[in-house]
XYZ file of C-alpha atoms in Angstrom:
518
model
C 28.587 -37.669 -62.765
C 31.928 -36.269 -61.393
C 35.141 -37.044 -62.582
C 37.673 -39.648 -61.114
C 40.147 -38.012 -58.706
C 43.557 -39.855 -58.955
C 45.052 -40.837 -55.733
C 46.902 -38.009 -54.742
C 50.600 -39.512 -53.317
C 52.337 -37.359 -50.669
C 56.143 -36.940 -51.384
C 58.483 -35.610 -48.844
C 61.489 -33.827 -50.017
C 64.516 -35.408 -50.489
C 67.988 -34.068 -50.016
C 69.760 -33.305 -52.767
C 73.845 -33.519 -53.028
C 74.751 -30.023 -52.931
C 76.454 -28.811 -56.671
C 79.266 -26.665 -55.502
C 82.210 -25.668 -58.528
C 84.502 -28.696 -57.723
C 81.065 -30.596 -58.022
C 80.794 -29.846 -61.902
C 84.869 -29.642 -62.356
C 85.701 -33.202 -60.931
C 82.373 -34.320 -62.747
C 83.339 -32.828 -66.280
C 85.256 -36.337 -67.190
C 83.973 -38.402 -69.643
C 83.056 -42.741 -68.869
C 86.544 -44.170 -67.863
C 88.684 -46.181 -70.553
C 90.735 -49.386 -68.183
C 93.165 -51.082 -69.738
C 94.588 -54.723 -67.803
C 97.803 -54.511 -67.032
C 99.882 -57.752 -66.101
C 100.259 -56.786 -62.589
C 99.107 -54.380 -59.738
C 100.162 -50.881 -60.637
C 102.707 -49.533 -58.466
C 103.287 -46.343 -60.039
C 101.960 -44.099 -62.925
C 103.437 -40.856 -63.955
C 103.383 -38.214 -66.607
C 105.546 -36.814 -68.650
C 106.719 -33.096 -68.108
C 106.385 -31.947 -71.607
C 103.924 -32.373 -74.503
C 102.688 -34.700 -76.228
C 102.514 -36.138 -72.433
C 103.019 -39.537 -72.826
C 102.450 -41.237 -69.356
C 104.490 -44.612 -67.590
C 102.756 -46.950 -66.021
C 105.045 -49.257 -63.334
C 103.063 -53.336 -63.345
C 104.994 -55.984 -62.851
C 108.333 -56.284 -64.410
C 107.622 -53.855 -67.463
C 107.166 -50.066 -67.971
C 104.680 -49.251 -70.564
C 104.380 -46.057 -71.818
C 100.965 -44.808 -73.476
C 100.096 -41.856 -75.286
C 97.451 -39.381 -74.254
C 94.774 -41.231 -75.773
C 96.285 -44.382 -76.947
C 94.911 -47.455 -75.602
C 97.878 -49.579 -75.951
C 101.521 -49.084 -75.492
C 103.604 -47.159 -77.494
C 106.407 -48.031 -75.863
C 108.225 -50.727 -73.129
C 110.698 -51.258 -70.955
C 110.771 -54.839 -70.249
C 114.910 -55.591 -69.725
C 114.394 -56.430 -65.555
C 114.390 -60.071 -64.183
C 111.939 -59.380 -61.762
C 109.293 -56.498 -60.755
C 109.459 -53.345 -61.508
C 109.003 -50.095 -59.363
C 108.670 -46.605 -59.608
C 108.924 -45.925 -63.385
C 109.662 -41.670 -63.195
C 110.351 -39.340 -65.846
C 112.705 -36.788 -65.363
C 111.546 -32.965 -66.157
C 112.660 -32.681 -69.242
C 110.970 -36.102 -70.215
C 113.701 -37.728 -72.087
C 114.879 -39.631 -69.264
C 113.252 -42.828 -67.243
C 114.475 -44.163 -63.853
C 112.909 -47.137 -62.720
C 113.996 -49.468 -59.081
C 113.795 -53.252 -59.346
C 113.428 -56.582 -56.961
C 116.914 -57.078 -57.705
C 118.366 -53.887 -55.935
C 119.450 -52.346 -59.221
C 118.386 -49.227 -60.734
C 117.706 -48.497 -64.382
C 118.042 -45.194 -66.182
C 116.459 -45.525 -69.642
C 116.627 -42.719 -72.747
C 112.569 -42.065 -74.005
C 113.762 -42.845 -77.182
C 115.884 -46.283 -76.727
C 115.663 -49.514 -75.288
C 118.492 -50.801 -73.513
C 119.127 -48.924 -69.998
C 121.746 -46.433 -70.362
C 122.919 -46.768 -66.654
C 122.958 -49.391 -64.389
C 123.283 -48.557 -60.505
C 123.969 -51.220 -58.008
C 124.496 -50.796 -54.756
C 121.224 -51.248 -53.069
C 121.373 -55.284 -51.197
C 117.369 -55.571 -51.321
C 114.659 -54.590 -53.353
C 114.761 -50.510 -54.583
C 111.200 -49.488 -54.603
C 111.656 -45.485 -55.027
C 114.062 -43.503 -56.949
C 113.272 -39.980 -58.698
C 115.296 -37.412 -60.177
C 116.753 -34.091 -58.177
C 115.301 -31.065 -59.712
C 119.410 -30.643 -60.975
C 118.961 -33.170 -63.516
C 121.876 -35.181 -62.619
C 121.581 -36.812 -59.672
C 118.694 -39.392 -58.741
C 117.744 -40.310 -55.055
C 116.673 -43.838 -54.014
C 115.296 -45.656 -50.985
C 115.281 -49.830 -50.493
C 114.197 -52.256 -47.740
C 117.596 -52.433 -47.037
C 117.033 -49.385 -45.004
C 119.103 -46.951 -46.921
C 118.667 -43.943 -49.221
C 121.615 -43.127 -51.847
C 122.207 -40.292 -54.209
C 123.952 -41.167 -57.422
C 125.658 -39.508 -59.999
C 124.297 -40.053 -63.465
C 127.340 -38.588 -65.747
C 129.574 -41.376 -63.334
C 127.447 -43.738 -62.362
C 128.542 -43.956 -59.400
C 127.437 -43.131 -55.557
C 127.528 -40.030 -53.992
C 126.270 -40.456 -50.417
C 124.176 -43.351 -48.851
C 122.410 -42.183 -45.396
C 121.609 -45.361 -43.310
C 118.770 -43.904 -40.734
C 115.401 -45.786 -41.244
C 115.051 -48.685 -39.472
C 112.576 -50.223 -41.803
C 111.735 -50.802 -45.458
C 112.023 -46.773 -47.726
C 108.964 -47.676 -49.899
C 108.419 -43.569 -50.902
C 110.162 -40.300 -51.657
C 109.796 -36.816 -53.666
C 112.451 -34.777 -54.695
C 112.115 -30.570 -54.077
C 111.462 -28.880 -56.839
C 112.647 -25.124 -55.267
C 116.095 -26.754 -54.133
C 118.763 -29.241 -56.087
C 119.785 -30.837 -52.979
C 116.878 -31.677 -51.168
C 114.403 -35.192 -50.742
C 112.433 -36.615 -49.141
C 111.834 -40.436 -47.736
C 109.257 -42.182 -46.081
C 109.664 -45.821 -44.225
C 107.478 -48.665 -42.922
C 109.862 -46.984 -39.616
C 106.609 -44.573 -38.814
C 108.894 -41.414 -39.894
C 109.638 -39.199 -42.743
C 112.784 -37.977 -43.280
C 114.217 -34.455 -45.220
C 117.750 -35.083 -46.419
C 119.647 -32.509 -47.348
C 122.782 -33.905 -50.359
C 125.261 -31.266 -48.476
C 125.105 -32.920 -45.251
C 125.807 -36.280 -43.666
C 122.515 -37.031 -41.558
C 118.571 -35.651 -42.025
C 117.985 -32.196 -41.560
C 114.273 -32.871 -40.408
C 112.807 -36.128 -38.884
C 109.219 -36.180 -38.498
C 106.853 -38.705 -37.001
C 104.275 -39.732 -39.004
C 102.488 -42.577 -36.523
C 101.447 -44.987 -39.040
C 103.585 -47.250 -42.176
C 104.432 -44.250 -44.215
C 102.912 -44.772 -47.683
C 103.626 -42.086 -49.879
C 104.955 -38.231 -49.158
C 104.775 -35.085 -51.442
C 106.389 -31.564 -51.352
C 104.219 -28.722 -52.351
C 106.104 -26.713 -55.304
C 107.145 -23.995 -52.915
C 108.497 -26.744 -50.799
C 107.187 -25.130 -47.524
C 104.681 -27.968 -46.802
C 105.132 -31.785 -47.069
C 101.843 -34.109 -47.249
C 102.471 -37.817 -45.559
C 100.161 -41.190 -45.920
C 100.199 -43.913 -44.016
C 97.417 -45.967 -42.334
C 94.410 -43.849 -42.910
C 95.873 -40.741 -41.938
C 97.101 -38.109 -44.275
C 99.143 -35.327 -42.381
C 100.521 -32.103 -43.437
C 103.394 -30.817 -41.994
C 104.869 -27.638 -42.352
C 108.637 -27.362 -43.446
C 109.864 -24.495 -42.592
C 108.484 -24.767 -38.639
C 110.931 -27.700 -38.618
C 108.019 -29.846 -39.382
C 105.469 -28.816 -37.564
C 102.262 -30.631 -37.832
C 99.617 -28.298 -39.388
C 96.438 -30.780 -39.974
C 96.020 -34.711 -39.709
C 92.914 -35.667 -41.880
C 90.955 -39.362 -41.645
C 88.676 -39.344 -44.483
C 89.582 -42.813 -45.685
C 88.700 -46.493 -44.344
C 91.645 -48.056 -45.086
C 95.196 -47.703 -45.839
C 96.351 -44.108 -47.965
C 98.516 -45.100 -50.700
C 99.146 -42.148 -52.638
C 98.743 -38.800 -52.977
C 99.175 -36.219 -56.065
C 98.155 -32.345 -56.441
C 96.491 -30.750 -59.306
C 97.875 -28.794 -62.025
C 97.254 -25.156 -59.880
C 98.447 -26.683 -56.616
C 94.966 -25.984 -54.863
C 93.475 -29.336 -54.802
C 94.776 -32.316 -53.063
C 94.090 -35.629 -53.877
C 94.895 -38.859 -52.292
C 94.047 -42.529 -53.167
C 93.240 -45.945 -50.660
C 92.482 -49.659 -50.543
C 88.725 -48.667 -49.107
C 88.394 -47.862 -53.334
C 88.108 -44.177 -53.468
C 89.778 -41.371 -54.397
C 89.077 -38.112 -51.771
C 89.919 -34.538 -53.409
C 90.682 -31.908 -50.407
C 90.797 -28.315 -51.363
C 94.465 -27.066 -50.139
C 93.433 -23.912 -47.969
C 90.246 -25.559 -45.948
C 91.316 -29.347 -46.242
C 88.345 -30.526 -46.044
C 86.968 -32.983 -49.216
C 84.901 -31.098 -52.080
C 84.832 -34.044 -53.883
C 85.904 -37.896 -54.300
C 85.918 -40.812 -56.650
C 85.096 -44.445 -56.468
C 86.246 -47.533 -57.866
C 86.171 -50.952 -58.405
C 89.209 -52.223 -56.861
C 91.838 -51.119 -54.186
C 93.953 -48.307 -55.419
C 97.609 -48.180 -55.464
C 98.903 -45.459 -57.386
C 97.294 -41.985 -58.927
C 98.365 -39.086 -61.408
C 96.524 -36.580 -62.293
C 97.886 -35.062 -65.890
C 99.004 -31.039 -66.565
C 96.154 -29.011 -66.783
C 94.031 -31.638 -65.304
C 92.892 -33.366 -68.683
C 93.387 -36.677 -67.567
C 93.613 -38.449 -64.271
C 94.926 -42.333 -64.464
C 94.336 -44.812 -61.280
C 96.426 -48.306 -60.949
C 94.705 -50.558 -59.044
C 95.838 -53.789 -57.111
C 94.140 -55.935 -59.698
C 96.231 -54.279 -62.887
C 93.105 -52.492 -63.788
C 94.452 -49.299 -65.647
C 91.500 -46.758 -65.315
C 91.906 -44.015 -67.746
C 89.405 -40.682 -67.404
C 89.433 -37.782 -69.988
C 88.156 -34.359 -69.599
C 85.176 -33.974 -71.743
C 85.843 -30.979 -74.301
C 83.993 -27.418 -73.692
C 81.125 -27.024 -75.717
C 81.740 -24.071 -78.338
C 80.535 -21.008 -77.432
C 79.293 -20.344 -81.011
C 75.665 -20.717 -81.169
C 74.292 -22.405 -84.686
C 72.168 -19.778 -86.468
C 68.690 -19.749 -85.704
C 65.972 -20.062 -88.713
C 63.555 -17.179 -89.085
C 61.207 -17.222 -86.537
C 57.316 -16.021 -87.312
C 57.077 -12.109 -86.733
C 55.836 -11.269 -82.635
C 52.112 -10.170 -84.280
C 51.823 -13.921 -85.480
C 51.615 -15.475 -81.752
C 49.883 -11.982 -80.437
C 47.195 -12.850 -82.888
C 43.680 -13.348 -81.017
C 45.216 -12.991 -77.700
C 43.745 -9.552 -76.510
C 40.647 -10.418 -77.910
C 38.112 -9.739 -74.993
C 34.717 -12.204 -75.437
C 31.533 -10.099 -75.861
C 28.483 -10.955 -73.842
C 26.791 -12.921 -76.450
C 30.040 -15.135 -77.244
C 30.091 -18.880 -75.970
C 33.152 -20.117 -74.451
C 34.103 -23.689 -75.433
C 37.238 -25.469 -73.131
C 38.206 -28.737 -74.765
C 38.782 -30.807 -71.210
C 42.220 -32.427 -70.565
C 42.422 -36.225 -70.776
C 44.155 -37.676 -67.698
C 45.914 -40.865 -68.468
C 45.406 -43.063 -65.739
C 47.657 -45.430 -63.722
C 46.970 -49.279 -63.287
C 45.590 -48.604 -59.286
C 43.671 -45.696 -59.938
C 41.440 -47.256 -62.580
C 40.652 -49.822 -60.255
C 39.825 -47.708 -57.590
C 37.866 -46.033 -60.046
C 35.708 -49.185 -61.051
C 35.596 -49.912 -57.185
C 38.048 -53.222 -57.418
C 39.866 -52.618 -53.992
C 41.458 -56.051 -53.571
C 43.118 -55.637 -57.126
C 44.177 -51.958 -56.448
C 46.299 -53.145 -53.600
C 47.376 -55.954 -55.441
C 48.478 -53.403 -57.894
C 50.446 -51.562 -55.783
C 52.532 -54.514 -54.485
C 54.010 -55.182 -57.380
C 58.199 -55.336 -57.054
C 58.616 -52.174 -58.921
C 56.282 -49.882 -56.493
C 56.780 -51.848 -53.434
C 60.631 -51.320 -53.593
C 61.102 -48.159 -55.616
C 58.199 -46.299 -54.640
C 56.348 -47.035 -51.233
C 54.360 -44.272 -51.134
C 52.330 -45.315 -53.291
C 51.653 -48.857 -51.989
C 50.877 -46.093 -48.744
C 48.932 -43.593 -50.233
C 46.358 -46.221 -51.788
C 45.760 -48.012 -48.743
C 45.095 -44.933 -47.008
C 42.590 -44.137 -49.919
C 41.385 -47.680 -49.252
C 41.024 -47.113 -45.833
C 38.989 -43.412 -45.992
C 36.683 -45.654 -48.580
C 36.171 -47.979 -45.757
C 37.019 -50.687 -47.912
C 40.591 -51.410 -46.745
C 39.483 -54.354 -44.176
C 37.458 -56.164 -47.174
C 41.059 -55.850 -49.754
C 43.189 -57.274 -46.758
C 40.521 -60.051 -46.179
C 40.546 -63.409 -48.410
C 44.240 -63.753 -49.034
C 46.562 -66.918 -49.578
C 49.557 -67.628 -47.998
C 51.795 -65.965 -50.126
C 50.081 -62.758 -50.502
C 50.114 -62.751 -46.643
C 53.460 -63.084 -46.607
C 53.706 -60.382 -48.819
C 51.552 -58.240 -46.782
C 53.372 -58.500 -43.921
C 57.046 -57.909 -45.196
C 55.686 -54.880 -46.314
C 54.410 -53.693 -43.430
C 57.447 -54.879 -41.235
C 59.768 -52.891 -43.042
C 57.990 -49.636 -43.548
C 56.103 -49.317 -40.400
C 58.719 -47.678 -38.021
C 59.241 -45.014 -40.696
C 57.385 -41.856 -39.681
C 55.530 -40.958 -42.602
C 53.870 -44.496 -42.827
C 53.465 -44.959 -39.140
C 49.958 -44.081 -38.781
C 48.024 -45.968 -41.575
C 50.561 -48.986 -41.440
C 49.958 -49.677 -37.402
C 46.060 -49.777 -38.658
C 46.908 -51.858 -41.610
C 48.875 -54.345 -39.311
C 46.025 -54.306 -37.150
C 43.746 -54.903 -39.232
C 45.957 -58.003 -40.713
C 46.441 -59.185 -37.391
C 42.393 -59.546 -36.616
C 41.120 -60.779 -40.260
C 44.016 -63.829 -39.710
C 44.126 -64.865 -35.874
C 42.516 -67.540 -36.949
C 44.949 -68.977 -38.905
C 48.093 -68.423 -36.870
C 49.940 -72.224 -36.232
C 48.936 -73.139 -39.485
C 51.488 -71.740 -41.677
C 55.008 -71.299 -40.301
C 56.252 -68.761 -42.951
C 53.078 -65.976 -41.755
C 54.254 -67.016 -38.243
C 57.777 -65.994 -38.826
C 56.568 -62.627 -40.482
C 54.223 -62.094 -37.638
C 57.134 -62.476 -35.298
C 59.430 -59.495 -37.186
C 56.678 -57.270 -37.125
C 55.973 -57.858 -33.429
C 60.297 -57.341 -33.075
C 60.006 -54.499 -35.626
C 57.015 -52.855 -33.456
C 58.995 -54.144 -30.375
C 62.327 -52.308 -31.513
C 60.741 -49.019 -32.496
C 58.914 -48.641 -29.070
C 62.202 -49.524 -26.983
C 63.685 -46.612 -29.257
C 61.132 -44.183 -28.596
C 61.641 -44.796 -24.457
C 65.292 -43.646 -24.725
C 64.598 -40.833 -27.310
C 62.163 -39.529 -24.237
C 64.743 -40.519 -21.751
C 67.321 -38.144 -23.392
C 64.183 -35.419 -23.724
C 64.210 -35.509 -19.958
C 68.043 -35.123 -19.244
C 68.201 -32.334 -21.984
C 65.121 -30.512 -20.355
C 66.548 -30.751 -16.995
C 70.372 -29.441 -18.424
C 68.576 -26.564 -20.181
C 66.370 -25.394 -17.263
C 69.973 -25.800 -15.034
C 71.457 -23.785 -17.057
C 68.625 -20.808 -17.407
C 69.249 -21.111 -13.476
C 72.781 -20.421 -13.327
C 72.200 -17.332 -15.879
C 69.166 -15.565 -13.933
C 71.171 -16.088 -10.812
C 74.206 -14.780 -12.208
C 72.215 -11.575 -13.812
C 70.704 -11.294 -10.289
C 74.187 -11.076 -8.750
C 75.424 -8.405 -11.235
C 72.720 -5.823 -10.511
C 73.397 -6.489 -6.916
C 77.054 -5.833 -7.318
C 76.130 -2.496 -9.633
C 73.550 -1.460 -6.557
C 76.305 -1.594 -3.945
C 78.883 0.238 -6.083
C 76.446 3.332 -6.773
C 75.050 3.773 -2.931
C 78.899 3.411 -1.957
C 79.618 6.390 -4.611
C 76.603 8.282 -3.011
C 77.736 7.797 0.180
């Protein structure tokens, strides 16, 4: 007697996400830590220097956590209202924050109480930052203005007056001492210059202007607003260099890594898109559970730290490089020991013995070994074939069907199974790799139970999606043969124009020579 064959299941091949090097980088984090904050997080940054300790802006407190703390070790709780824009200066002994109430607070890393108060704003301040000088910080309110202060004063420097809508973000340049940057709900970003009176360089953005950055050189300058984020190049008086749309919703913030060569940018639509810096085009992104509002991405890329609208702190940490000390091996058995018996060449009076390999068998294929059709299929629509894998559900009825036992396993069926059946079919017919057995399967259904149709109104309503499903597939393959034709016809055109334009250049080359011989 031969041996059972198992049903043999054809796969196609799937697709596979291509594993590039910023692939296995951005990947190379270990399961997030989140931490609930009291409020949506409206900014997070790191400290400069070592140990970096990182503030995170919620509400109307500053916490600052350690690198791998989990809860404060430290806060700044002395506003009324909420908080904004908690930044650390570069020397990281220094906090500015902005308020609801129009004040700004500079704090010492190692107190409490602020050590200077600025008023001066009328409306909320919801950016302020340090200039790379260390003494003066910048700010921008939805009163419309942008100030400079003095820090050793207190006291104002300059106040430019020429957004005409709320300043809800701004960088400072790192290269020079006396240059920001703002961004307004206006539709423009403007480059201010702390020697002069007015901007030195508006630029026009389109959208609600969301968040800005200045490259280190400070020859570029990223914008966000809308779902646009634009680069713009400086030093071509703000020339527009690339606008990319890779987000669903609105960009609202942006941050580089620690080499400069990766940009990444955060949105409500819950993701987090990483753009390489010399292509622009993504390499890799991130997804999360809630809208994102602020981003920071720590030195040497260890750790990168998403606020979200909900207060959701989500914390990821670079998992650490496996050592590239290899334990020592034990002794293995010397190369003669697995050589043993293996050139040995069987003389003619030798028997061979070959112990056959057992084949464990799945559910379906013993019953289509012990010729139980019905309960094969059955087998096969089971929840966790039927969904996962329906190829298999496929390949058996076609094994059913070369048996010519397929009709008699469709035949004698209750209501539900029918039902089954039929959803089944419906949703898997109009794929091309189950088209040809599943049209015979439906036909098959649809001539063992015209009897019965008007009796049951749920096998009438699946009997009505398959004929839309069949219906749908076949208007589809009409216009797929329309837009054959047209391409057909544009191609031979086009072959047309070529021959007659070859035609006309050896003409032209024909006259020239019998002139010459002439």
């Amino acid at each position: 007697m031969a041996l059972y064959k198992p049903v043999v299941v054809q796969t196609c091949p799937r697709l596979g996400e291509r594993i590039t090097q910023d692939t296995l980088y951005w990947e190379g984090y270990k399961a997030p830590i989140q931490i609930k904050e009291f409020g949506a997080v409206n900014k997070i940054d790191f400290s400069p220097v070592p140990p970096r300790n990182y503030a995170v802006t919620a509400s109307s407190r500053i916490h600052i956590y350690g690198r791998y703390s989990h809860e404060p070790i430290k806060t700044f709780s002395r506003f009324k209202d909420a908080a904004y824009c908690g930044t650390y200066r570069d020397d990281g002994n220094l906090l500015v924050a902005g308020s609801d109430e129009g004040i700004i607070r500079l704090f010492d890393i190692s107190g409490k109480a602020p050590l200077r108060q600025f008023d001066g704003h009328t409306k909320p301040v919801h950016v302020v930052g340090f200039l790379s000088d260390k003494y003066r910080i910048f700010s921008g309110g939805d009163d419309y203005s942008s100030k400079l202060w003095d820090i050793p004063s207190g006291t104002e420097i300059v106040s430019y007056r020429e957004h005409t809508d709320y300043v809800r973000c701004g960088c400072a340049s790192k290269v020079n001492a006396d240059v920001f940057v703002t961004g307004s709900y206006d539709h423009t970003v403007k480059l201010f210059d702390a020697r002069t009176k007015s901007s030195i360089i508006t630029i026009e953005h389109g959208q609600p202007v969301e968040s800005v950055l200045l490259f280190p050189s400070g020859g570029l300058l990223v914008s966000a607003g809308g779902r646009y984020v634009k680069v713009w190049d400086v030093l071509k008086g703000g020339q527009l260099l690339v606008s990319l749309k890779n987000h669903h919703k609105t960009v609202t913030c942006l941050c580089l890594n620690s080499s400069g060569q990766r940009l990444l940018s955060g949105s409500l639509d819950r993701h987090v898109k990483i753009y390489s810096t010399t292509s622009y085009k993504v390499v890799h992104s991130f997804s999360y559970a809630a809208p994102i509002l602020s981003l920071a991405l720590s030195p040497e890329d260890e750790t990168i730290v998403v606020g979200m609208t909900n207060g959701v702190l989500n914390i990821k940490h670079r998992k650490p490089e496996e050592g590239k000390e290899k334990p020592q091996k034990k002794r293995q058995p010397a190369y003669r020991t697995y050589m043993r018996g293996k050139t040995y060449m069987p003389k003619q009076e030798d028997f061979s013995v070959s112990k056959p390999v057992k084949r464990a068998l799945r559910k379906y294929d013993k019953l289509l070994k012990s010729f139980d059709s019905s309960k094969a299929l059955d087998a096969v629509l089971e929840p966790s074939i039927r969904l996962h894998t329906p190829e298999v559900t496929v390949a058996v009825m076609q094994e059913l069907h070369r048996r010519g036992t397929l009709r008699s396993a469709l035949a004698g069926r209750d209501e539900k199974q029918i039902n089954l059946l039929l959803t089944f079919v419906a949703r898997r017919v109009i794929e091309p790799r189950f088209t040809p057995i599943l049209v015979t399967v439906a036909d098959m259904i649809t001539d063992i139970y015209q009897p019965v149709l008007g009796q049951s109104a749920i096998v009438d309503r699946q009997f009505l999606r398959l004929q839309e499903a069949i219906g749908k597939e076949i208007d589809y393959q009409g216009e797929l043969l329309e837009v054959l034709g047209m391409m057909d016809t544009l191609f031979a055109s086009f072959a047309e124009k070529k021959v007659t334009c070859l035609e006309e250049n050896r003409s032209n080359s024909s006259t020239e020579i019998i002139e010459t011989d002439e």
